[in-house]
Amino acid sequence: MTDRLETKFIHSAGVDPQTGAVNVPIYQSSTFHQNSIDEFGPFDYSRSGNPTRQALEETIAKLENGTRGFAFSSGMAAISSAFMLLSAGDHVIVSEDVYGGTYRFITEVLTKFGVDHSFVNMTDLDKLAKAIQPNTKVVYLETPSNPVMNITDIETAAKLAKANGCLTFVDNTFMTPLYQNPLDLGADLVLHSATKFLSGHSDITAGLAVTKDAELGDRLGFIQNSFGSVLGAQDSYSLIQGIKTLGARLKQSSESAQKIAEFLHGHPEVEEVFYPGFSFHPGNPIHQRQASGDGAVLSFRLPDKNAARIFKDALRIPVFAVSLGAVETILSYPATMSHAAMPKEEREKRGITDGLFRFSVGLEHDEDLIDDLKQALEKVRVKSQLSIAN
Ligand SMILES: *Cc1c(COP(=O)(O)O)cnc(C)c1O
């Protein structure tokens, strides 16, 4: 009998075998005493392995149906370490609307080590097929993408990659293992910024990686130990605690997000709403096939920067910040936050205009959030009419 994910979230880390403690102990130790000069115990040094981190790594491996899990000090540490599987002369193909930090790593760090890249619009997999070169080694996807929620068909992309001798990496931060399991769809490696939904309380930065194949797992384990950007014991403990409540949190937030997306869609001050749960979202049929939920993040467009400023100043409940996936609702402004480094023209090509907001729905009462949005949009309406009258 296999348990459902909600049950696995609670029990995957297990109880402490020594004491029966229901929470994994925090093994705050960098080194471990050895009994003999030629026989070492299971742990020797915490960069190579720590019992608290190991409980977390085994947990995420189970949740993603993989063979090996790895915990890193941030999502970017996990992603960068995964790219270190490559060698000079290799080429990678990446979703064109990839997370900003991943974009920066690929364009400004990987290039220094002789790893080349192409950015491709992965909503059209013919474009992916055309971009594959003899030295392409990795196809890197993010679905839904950020912030305009483009959907990529993971299974078809992974098949295409495999047929051409490439590995498929998927950043699964937005869906989490609750709603999407890329390894089951043919991907080789799944990545998470566990800073977001998995920890869920805006309290730690953490990254996770899971491999399907044991040999790839050994290679990533070697890199994790060599590069050393591991997650500490305290943060590993926090993340295990966060994962326990992921099922309840994400379901509640996603339910509210659907209601909020519908409210915004019907509002005259809002030009456009991006949410994969809308039946008219172009990626919806593929998303429904490969994911079991629509998530708690949506984006919407107001007419311009002036409207955006009035709206932000009027909003009472959400925190205005980068990041997402927390108990508190987080409003972000991609133009000056996540995509500030991108030239305006490139930004606008990707739909990131000066009126675009990202909204990560937390656990507040959905009607309080809708009331707050309503009053802020009313201020936008009144003030923009005033400015027209002037
Ligand atoms: C935040 C984020 C990252 C980076 O993770 P950090 O924990 O901030 O290093 C990567 N991918 C996505 C989709 C993210 O939202």
Short mmCIF file of C-alpha atoms and ligand atoms in Angstrom, two decimals:
data_model
loop_
_atom_site.label_atom_id
_atom_site.label_comp_id
_atom_site.label_asym_id
_atom_site.label_seq_id
_atom_site.Cartn_x
_atom_site.Cartn_y
_atom_site.Cartn_z
CA MET A 1 0.00 0.00 0.00
CA THR A 2 1.43 3.40 -0.89
CA ASP A 3 0.38 6.42 1.10
CA ARG A 4 -0.86 9.59 -0.50
CA LEU A 5 1.37 12.65 -0.46
CA GLU A 6 -0.43 14.38 2.43
CA THR A 7 0.37 11.36 4.60
CA LYS A 8 3.94 11.17 3.34
CA PHE A 9 4.47 14.88 4.20
CA ILE A 10 3.83 14.06 7.83
CA HIS A 11 5.62 10.75 8.18
CA SER A 12 8.47 10.64 5.64
CA ALA A 13 11.12 12.00 7.99
CA GLY A 14 10.17 9.31 10.55
CA VAL A 15 10.72 9.29 14.31
CA ASP A 16 14.15 9.33 15.93
CA PRO A 17 15.25 5.67 16.15
CA GLN A 18 17.29 6.28 19.33
CA THR A 19 14.72 8.07 21.48
CA GLY A 20 11.39 7.89 19.70
CA ALA A 21 11.27 11.71 19.49
CA VAL A 22 8.56 12.51 16.94
CA ASN A 23 10.62 15.39 15.57
CA VAL A 24 13.97 14.73 13.92
CA PRO A 25 16.66 16.00 16.32
CA ILE A 26 18.86 18.91 15.24
CA TYR A 27 22.33 17.36 15.04
CA GLN A 28 24.27 20.58 15.52
CA SER A 29 27.67 19.01 14.97
CA SER A 30 30.22 19.63 12.24
CA THR A 31 32.23 16.48 12.95
CA PHE A 32 31.62 12.96 14.27
CA HIS A 33 33.82 10.82 16.54
CA GLN A 34 35.18 7.67 14.90
CA ASN A 35 35.95 4.48 16.80
CA SER A 36 38.88 3.15 14.81
CA ILE A 37 41.53 4.34 12.37
CA ASP A 38 40.25 2.20 9.54
CA GLU A 39 36.53 1.98 10.13
CA PHE A 40 34.32 5.08 10.12
CA GLY A 41 30.70 5.40 11.15
CA PRO A 42 27.90 6.55 8.82
CA PHE A 43 28.79 10.25 9.33
CA ASP A 44 32.20 11.88 9.45
CA TYR A 45 31.82 15.59 8.60
CA SER A 46 28.62 17.59 8.12
CA ARG A 47 29.46 18.93 4.65
CA SER A 48 29.51 15.31 3.47
CA GLY A 49 26.51 14.25 5.52
CA ASN A 50 24.52 15.29 8.59
CA PRO A 51 21.74 13.18 10.16
CA THR A 52 19.18 16.03 10.24
CA ARG A 53 19.93 16.97 6.64
CA GLN A 54 19.83 13.32 5.65
CA ALA A 55 16.32 12.93 7.09
CA LEU A 56 15.24 15.88 4.93
CA GLU A 57 17.04 14.53 1.84
CA GLU A 58 15.38 11.14 2.21
CA THR A 59 12.03 12.88 2.66
CA ILE A 60 12.20 14.92 -0.55
CA ALA A 61 13.44 11.87 -2.49
CA LYS A 62 10.33 9.96 -1.37
CA LEU A 63 8.00 12.87 -2.13
CA GLU A 64 9.30 13.23 -5.70
CA ASN A 65 9.55 9.46 -6.31
CA GLY A 66 13.30 9.71 -6.86
CA THR A 67 16.30 7.73 -5.69
CA ARG A 68 18.42 10.44 -4.06
CA GLY A 69 17.59 13.80 -2.50
CA PHE A 70 19.97 16.67 -1.77
CA ALA A 71 19.55 19.76 0.40
CA PHE A 72 21.37 23.00 -0.38
CA SER A 73 21.68 26.42 1.23
CA SER A 74 19.32 28.03 -1.32
CA GLY A 75 17.37 27.25 -4.46
CA MET A 76 20.15 28.86 -6.49
CA ALA A 77 22.75 26.66 -4.76
CA ALA A 78 20.73 23.58 -5.81
CA ILE A 79 20.30 24.86 -9.37
CA SER A 80 23.96 25.92 -9.76
CA SER A 81 25.16 22.60 -8.35
CA ALA A 82 22.96 20.72 -10.85
CA PHE A 83 24.50 22.70 -13.71
CA MET A 84 27.95 21.67 -12.45
CA LEU A 85 27.14 18.21 -13.82
CA LEU A 86 28.10 19.81 -17.17
CA SER A 87 31.56 20.25 -18.70
CA ALA A 88 33.18 22.90 -20.89
CA GLY A 89 31.94 22.56 -24.47
CA ASP A 90 28.44 21.44 -23.44
CA HIS A 91 25.27 23.31 -24.39
CA VAL A 92 22.01 23.72 -22.46
CA ILE A 93 18.53 24.72 -23.60
CA VAL A 94 16.53 26.78 -21.13
CA SER A 95 12.95 28.13 -20.90
CA GLU A 96 13.13 31.74 -22.04
CA ASP A 97 11.12 32.98 -19.05
CA VAL A 98 13.25 31.13 -16.51
CA TYR A 99 13.64 32.46 -12.94
CA GLY A 100 15.85 35.59 -12.89
CA GLY A 101 18.59 34.08 -10.72
CA THR A 102 18.83 31.04 -13.00
CA TYR A 103 19.03 33.38 -16.02
CA ARG A 104 21.90 35.23 -14.34
CA PHE A 105 23.76 32.00 -13.46
CA ILE A 106 23.45 30.62 -16.99
CA THR A 107 24.37 33.83 -18.81
CA GLU A 108 27.06 35.20 -16.49
CA VAL A 109 28.60 32.24 -14.66
CA LEU A 110 28.19 29.11 -16.82
CA THR A 111 29.51 30.98 -19.87
CA LYS A 112 32.78 31.63 -18.01
CA PHE A 113 33.27 27.86 -17.76
CA GLY A 114 32.63 27.29 -21.46
CA VAL A 115 29.03 26.03 -21.16
CA ASP A 116 26.85 27.57 -23.86
CA HIS A 117 23.07 28.09 -23.83
CA SER A 118 19.99 28.80 -25.93
CA PHE A 119 16.77 30.28 -24.56
CA VAL A 120 13.64 28.80 -26.10
CA ASN A 121 9.92 29.46 -25.77
CA MET A 122 8.98 26.04 -24.39
CA THR A 123 5.25 26.46 -24.97
CA ASP A 124 6.16 25.41 -28.55
CA LEU A 125 8.20 22.20 -28.46
CA ASP A 126 8.99 22.39 -32.20
CA LYS A 127 11.23 25.27 -31.15
CA LEU A 128 12.89 23.01 -28.60
CA ALA A 129 13.47 20.30 -31.24
CA LYS A 130 15.07 22.87 -33.57
CA ALA A 131 17.34 24.23 -30.83
CA ILE A 132 18.95 20.87 -29.97
CA GLN A 133 22.60 20.72 -31.04
CA PRO A 134 25.04 17.78 -31.08
CA ASN A 135 26.58 19.07 -27.82
CA THR A 136 23.27 19.78 -26.03
CA LYS A 137 23.30 17.94 -22.70
CA VAL A 138 20.46 19.44 -20.68
CA VAL A 139 16.94 20.74 -21.32
CA TYR A 140 15.91 22.98 -18.43
CA LEU A 141 12.22 23.71 -17.78
CA GLU A 142 10.06 25.71 -15.42
CA THR A 143 6.29 25.16 -15.55
CA PRO A 144 4.21 27.16 -14.76
CA SER A 145 6.78 29.85 -15.50
CA ASN A 146 7.21 33.08 -13.69
CA PRO A 147 5.47 35.57 -13.72
CA VAL A 148 3.12 35.03 -16.70
CA MET A 149 2.45 31.32 -16.05
CA ASN A 150 3.45 29.74 -19.34
CA ILE A 151 2.97 25.96 -19.40
CA THR A 152 5.44 23.43 -20.85
CA ASP A 153 4.51 19.83 -21.62
CA ILE A 154 7.03 18.04 -19.39
CA GLU A 155 6.46 14.54 -20.76
CA THR A 156 6.88 15.51 -24.42
CA ALA A 157 9.88 17.74 -23.69
CA ALA A 158 11.56 14.96 -21.66
CA LYS A 159 10.94 12.42 -24.46
CA LEU A 160 12.46 14.76 -27.01
CA ALA A 161 15.44 15.40 -24.73
CA LYS A 162 16.00 11.69 -24.09
CA ALA A 163 15.80 10.83 -27.80
CA ASN A 164 18.66 13.30 -28.30
CA GLY A 165 20.78 12.08 -25.39
CA CYS A 166 19.96 15.04 -23.13
CA LEU A 167 18.92 15.13 -19.49
CA THR A 168 15.77 17.02 -18.45
CA PHE A 169 15.89 19.25 -15.35
CA VAL A 170 12.64 20.73 -14.01
CA ASP A 171 12.32 23.57 -11.51
CA ASN A 172 9.19 22.45 -9.62
CA THR A 173 9.06 25.34 -7.12
CA PHE A 174 5.59 26.62 -8.08
CA MET A 175 3.76 23.28 -8.02
CA THR A 176 5.69 21.41 -5.28
CA PRO A 177 5.50 17.59 -5.12
CA LEU A 178 1.86 17.92 -3.98
CA TYR A 179 0.68 18.98 -7.45
CA GLN A 180 3.36 17.90 -9.93
CA ASN A 181 5.93 15.09 -10.03
CA PRO A 182 8.27 15.70 -12.96
CA LEU A 183 10.29 12.49 -12.42
CA ASP A 184 7.10 10.47 -13.06
CA LEU A 185 6.74 12.37 -16.35
CA GLY A 186 10.22 11.41 -17.58
CA ALA A 187 12.41 14.17 -16.11
CA ASP A 188 15.82 13.18 -14.72
CA LEU A 189 16.30 15.82 -12.05
CA VAL A 190 13.84 17.99 -10.15
CA LEU A 191 14.78 21.20 -8.35
CA HIS A 192 13.07 23.30 -5.70
CA SER A 193 13.55 26.64 -4.13
CA ALA A 194 12.41 25.30 -0.75
CA THR A 195 12.53 28.92 0.43
CA LYS A 196 9.00 29.12 -1.01
CA PHE A 197 6.09 26.69 -0.45
CA LEU A 198 8.05 23.80 1.05
CA SER A 199 9.21 25.77 4.09
CA GLY A 200 6.23 28.10 3.77
CA HIS A 201 6.89 30.71 6.48
CA SER A 202 9.34 33.18 4.89
CA ASP A 203 11.91 32.11 7.47
CA ILE A 204 14.73 30.24 5.68
CA THR A 205 16.44 30.01 2.31
CA ALA A 206 16.89 26.45 1.10
CA GLY A 207 17.13 24.40 -2.08
CA LEU A 208 16.41 20.78 -2.87
CA ALA A 209 17.29 18.47 -5.74
CA VAL A 210 16.09 14.93 -6.48
CA THR A 211 17.47 12.53 -9.06
CA LYS A 212 15.65 9.64 -10.65
CA ASP A 213 18.67 7.62 -11.61
CA ALA A 214 21.08 6.34 -8.94
CA GLU A 215 24.18 7.00 -11.02
CA LEU A 216 23.15 10.63 -11.65
CA GLY A 217 22.47 10.81 -7.91
CA ASP A 218 26.03 9.72 -7.15
CA ARG A 219 27.38 12.38 -9.50
CA LEU A 220 25.28 15.12 -7.88
CA GLY A 221 26.24 13.88 -4.41
CA PHE A 222 29.90 14.23 -5.41
CA ILE A 223 29.26 17.81 -6.52
CA GLN A 224 27.30 18.64 -3.38
CA ASN A 225 30.24 17.51 -1.24
CA SER A 226 32.86 19.15 -3.49
CA PHE A 227 31.12 22.50 -3.91
CA GLY A 228 29.80 22.47 -0.35
CA SER A 229 26.73 24.71 -0.49
CA VAL A 230 24.87 22.43 1.93
CA LEU A 231 21.87 23.24 4.13
CA GLY A 232 22.64 23.54 7.86
CA ALA A 233 21.07 21.32 10.50
CA GLN A 234 18.78 24.03 11.98
CA ASP A 235 17.38 24.97 8.59
CA SER A 236 17.03 21.30 7.62
CA TYR A 237 14.89 20.86 10.75
CA SER A 238 12.75 23.94 9.90
CA LEU A 239 12.23 22.64 6.40
CA ILE A 240 11.12 19.21 7.62
CA GLN A 241 8.56 21.01 9.83
CA GLY A 242 7.42 23.16 6.89
CA ILE A 243 6.92 20.12 4.66
CA LYS A 244 4.63 18.51 7.25
CA THR A 245 2.00 21.24 6.74
CA LEU A 246 2.51 21.67 2.98
CA GLY A 247 -0.60 19.70 2.02
CA ALA A 248 -2.98 21.76 4.17
CA ARG A 249 -1.30 25.08 3.36
CA LEU A 250 -1.07 24.70 -0.39
CA LYS A 251 -4.60 23.35 -0.81
CA GLN A 252 -6.07 26.22 1.21
CA SER A 253 -3.99 28.87 -0.57
CA SER A 254 -4.76 27.42 -4.01
CA GLU A 255 -8.49 27.45 -3.28
CA SER A 256 -8.25 31.12 -2.30
CA ALA A 257 -6.07 31.86 -5.36
CA GLN A 258 -8.73 30.46 -7.70
CA LYS A 259 -11.38 32.74 -6.10
CA ILE A 260 -9.08 35.76 -6.20
CA ALA A 261 -8.13 35.09 -9.83
CA GLU A 262 -11.83 34.96 -10.74
CA PHE A 263 -12.54 38.17 -8.81
CA LEU A 264 -9.68 39.99 -10.56
CA HIS A 265 -10.68 38.62 -13.96
CA GLY A 266 -14.11 40.19 -13.58
CA HIS A 267 -12.82 43.58 -12.41
CA PRO A 268 -12.87 46.51 -14.88
CA GLU A 269 -9.61 48.05 -13.60
CA VAL A 270 -7.70 44.81 -14.27
CA GLU A 271 -6.55 44.32 -17.86
CA GLU A 272 -5.41 40.70 -17.71
CA VAL A 273 -5.06 37.86 -15.19
CA PHE A 274 -2.63 34.95 -15.53
CA TYR A 275 -3.61 31.78 -13.68
CA PRO A 276 -3.14 28.21 -14.95
CA GLY A 277 -6.48 27.23 -13.39
CA PHE A 278 -8.49 29.28 -15.91
CA SER A 279 -10.03 27.03 -18.57
CA PHE A 280 -9.19 29.73 -21.16
CA HIS A 281 -5.48 29.85 -20.17
CA PRO A 282 -3.68 28.61 -23.33
CA GLY A 283 -1.65 26.08 -21.33
CA ASN A 284 -4.60 24.83 -19.27
CA PRO A 285 -5.17 21.47 -21.08
CA ILE A 286 -1.49 20.49 -20.71
CA HIS A 287 -1.38 21.75 -17.13
CA GLN A 288 -4.50 19.73 -16.21
CA ARG A 289 -2.87 16.61 -17.66
CA GLN A 290 0.44 16.92 -15.82
CA ALA A 291 -0.50 18.63 -12.55
CA SER A 292 -3.20 17.89 -9.99
CA GLY A 293 -3.63 21.50 -8.79
CA ASP A 294 -3.24 25.06 -10.03
CA GLY A 295 -1.21 26.54 -7.22
CA ALA A 296 -1.35 29.68 -5.16
CA VAL A 297 0.44 32.15 -7.45
CA LEU A 298 -1.21 34.38 -10.03
CA SER A 299 -0.29 37.55 -11.88
CA PHE A 300 -2.39 40.43 -13.11
CA ARG A 301 -1.96 43.57 -15.11
CA LEU A 302 -3.09 47.08 -14.29
CA PRO A 303 -2.95 49.74 -17.03
CA ASP A 304 0.33 51.46 -16.08
CA LYS A 305 2.87 52.41 -13.44
CA ASN A 306 0.67 55.14 -11.99
CA ALA A 307 -2.18 52.69 -11.39
CA ALA A 308 0.34 50.22 -9.96
CA ARG A 309 1.62 52.81 -7.47
CA ILE A 310 -1.89 53.80 -6.30
CA PHE A 311 -2.85 50.13 -5.95
CA LYS A 312 0.25 49.16 -3.96
CA ASP A 313 -0.09 52.14 -1.59
CA ALA A 314 -3.77 51.36 -0.94
CA LEU A 315 -3.40 47.64 -0.25
CA ARG A 316 -3.56 46.82 3.47
CA ILE A 317 -3.01 43.08 4.05
CA PRO A 318 -0.31 41.60 1.77
CA VAL A 319 3.36 42.19 2.39
CA PHE A 320 5.02 43.91 -0.55
CA ALA A 321 8.16 41.90 -1.17
CA VAL A 322 10.05 39.50 -3.39
CA SER A 323 9.48 35.78 -2.80
CA LEU A 324 6.32 33.70 -2.70
CA GLY A 325 4.82 30.58 -1.20
CA ALA A 326 4.35 31.71 2.39
CA VAL A 327 1.58 31.84 4.98
CA GLU A 328 1.32 35.59 4.40
CA THR A 329 0.11 36.84 1.04
CA ILE A 330 2.99 38.42 -0.89
CA LEU A 331 2.55 41.09 -3.54
CA SER A 332 5.54 41.51 -5.88
CA TYR A 333 6.26 43.98 -8.63
CA PRO A 334 8.38 42.14 -11.21
CA ALA A 335 9.46 45.26 -13.14
CA THR A 336 11.59 46.56 -10.25
CA MET A 337 11.99 43.33 -8.26
CA SER A 338 12.58 39.93 -9.94
CA HIS A 339 13.19 41.37 -13.42
CA ALA A 340 14.91 44.66 -12.55
CA ALA A 341 18.12 43.50 -14.24
CA MET A 342 16.34 42.94 -17.55
CA PRO A 343 16.20 45.80 -20.09
CA LYS A 344 12.66 47.26 -20.38
CA GLU A 345 12.32 46.04 -23.96
CA GLU A 346 13.22 42.41 -23.04
CA ARG A 347 10.91 42.62 -20.07
CA GLU A 348 7.94 43.84 -22.06
CA LYS A 349 8.52 41.14 -24.70
CA ARG A 350 7.92 38.64 -21.89
CA GLY A 351 4.74 40.43 -20.80
CA ILE A 352 6.35 42.07 -17.77
CA THR A 353 4.95 45.57 -18.17
CA ASP A 354 4.95 48.39 -15.60
CA GLY A 355 1.41 47.44 -14.56
CA LEU A 356 2.14 43.78 -13.79
CA PHE A 357 1.91 42.38 -10.25
CA ARG A 358 2.54 38.88 -8.96
CA PHE A 359 0.31 37.74 -6.12
CA SER A 360 1.22 34.75 -3.97
CA VAL A 361 -1.82 33.88 -1.91
CA GLY A 362 -1.26 33.00 1.74
CA LEU A 363 -3.55 31.71 4.45
CA GLU A 364 -5.52 34.84 5.34
CA HIS A 365 -9.30 34.60 4.93
CA ASP A 366 -10.01 34.79 1.20
CA GLU A 367 -12.83 37.32 1.68
CA ASP A 368 -10.53 39.67 3.62
CA LEU A 369 -8.06 39.53 0.73
CA ILE A 370 -10.79 40.15 -1.83
CA ASP A 371 -12.20 43.08 0.20
CA ASP A 372 -8.70 44.55 0.38
CA LEU A 373 -8.14 44.14 -3.36
CA LYS A 374 -11.58 45.65 -4.00
CA GLN A 375 -10.91 48.83 -2.02
CA ALA A 376 -7.43 49.26 -3.56
CA LEU A 377 -8.82 48.87 -7.09
CA GLU A 378 -11.55 51.39 -6.25
CA LYS A 379 -8.81 53.91 -5.35
CA VAL A 380 -7.16 53.17 -8.71
CA ARG A 381 -10.46 53.89 -10.45
CA VAL A 382 -11.14 57.16 -8.59
CA LYS A 383 -7.59 58.52 -8.83
CA SER A 384 -7.15 57.67 -12.50
CA GLN A 385 -10.46 59.42 -13.25
CA LEU A 386 -9.16 62.44 -11.33
CA SER A 387 -5.98 62.50 -13.35
CA ILE A 388 -8.00 62.30 -16.57
CA ALA A 389 -10.20 65.20 -15.35
CA ASN A 390 -7.07 67.27 -14.62
C1 LIG B 1 12.99 31.69 -5.67
C2 LIG B 1 13.15 30.80 -6.83
C3 LIG B 1 14.39 30.24 -7.16
C4 LIG B 1 15.65 30.56 -6.38
O1 LIG B 1 15.61 30.07 -5.09
P1 LIG B 1 16.39 30.75 -3.84
O2 LIG B 1 15.98 29.91 -2.70
O3 LIG B 1 15.91 32.18 -3.76
O4 LIG B 1 17.84 30.70 -4.15
C5 LIG B 1 14.45 29.39 -8.23
N1 LIG B 1 13.36 29.11 -8.98
C6 LIG B 1 12.15 29.65 -8.71
C7 LIG B 1 11.00 29.31 -9.57
C8 LIG B 1 12.00 30.52 -7.64
O5 LIG B 1 10.81 31.06 -7.39
#
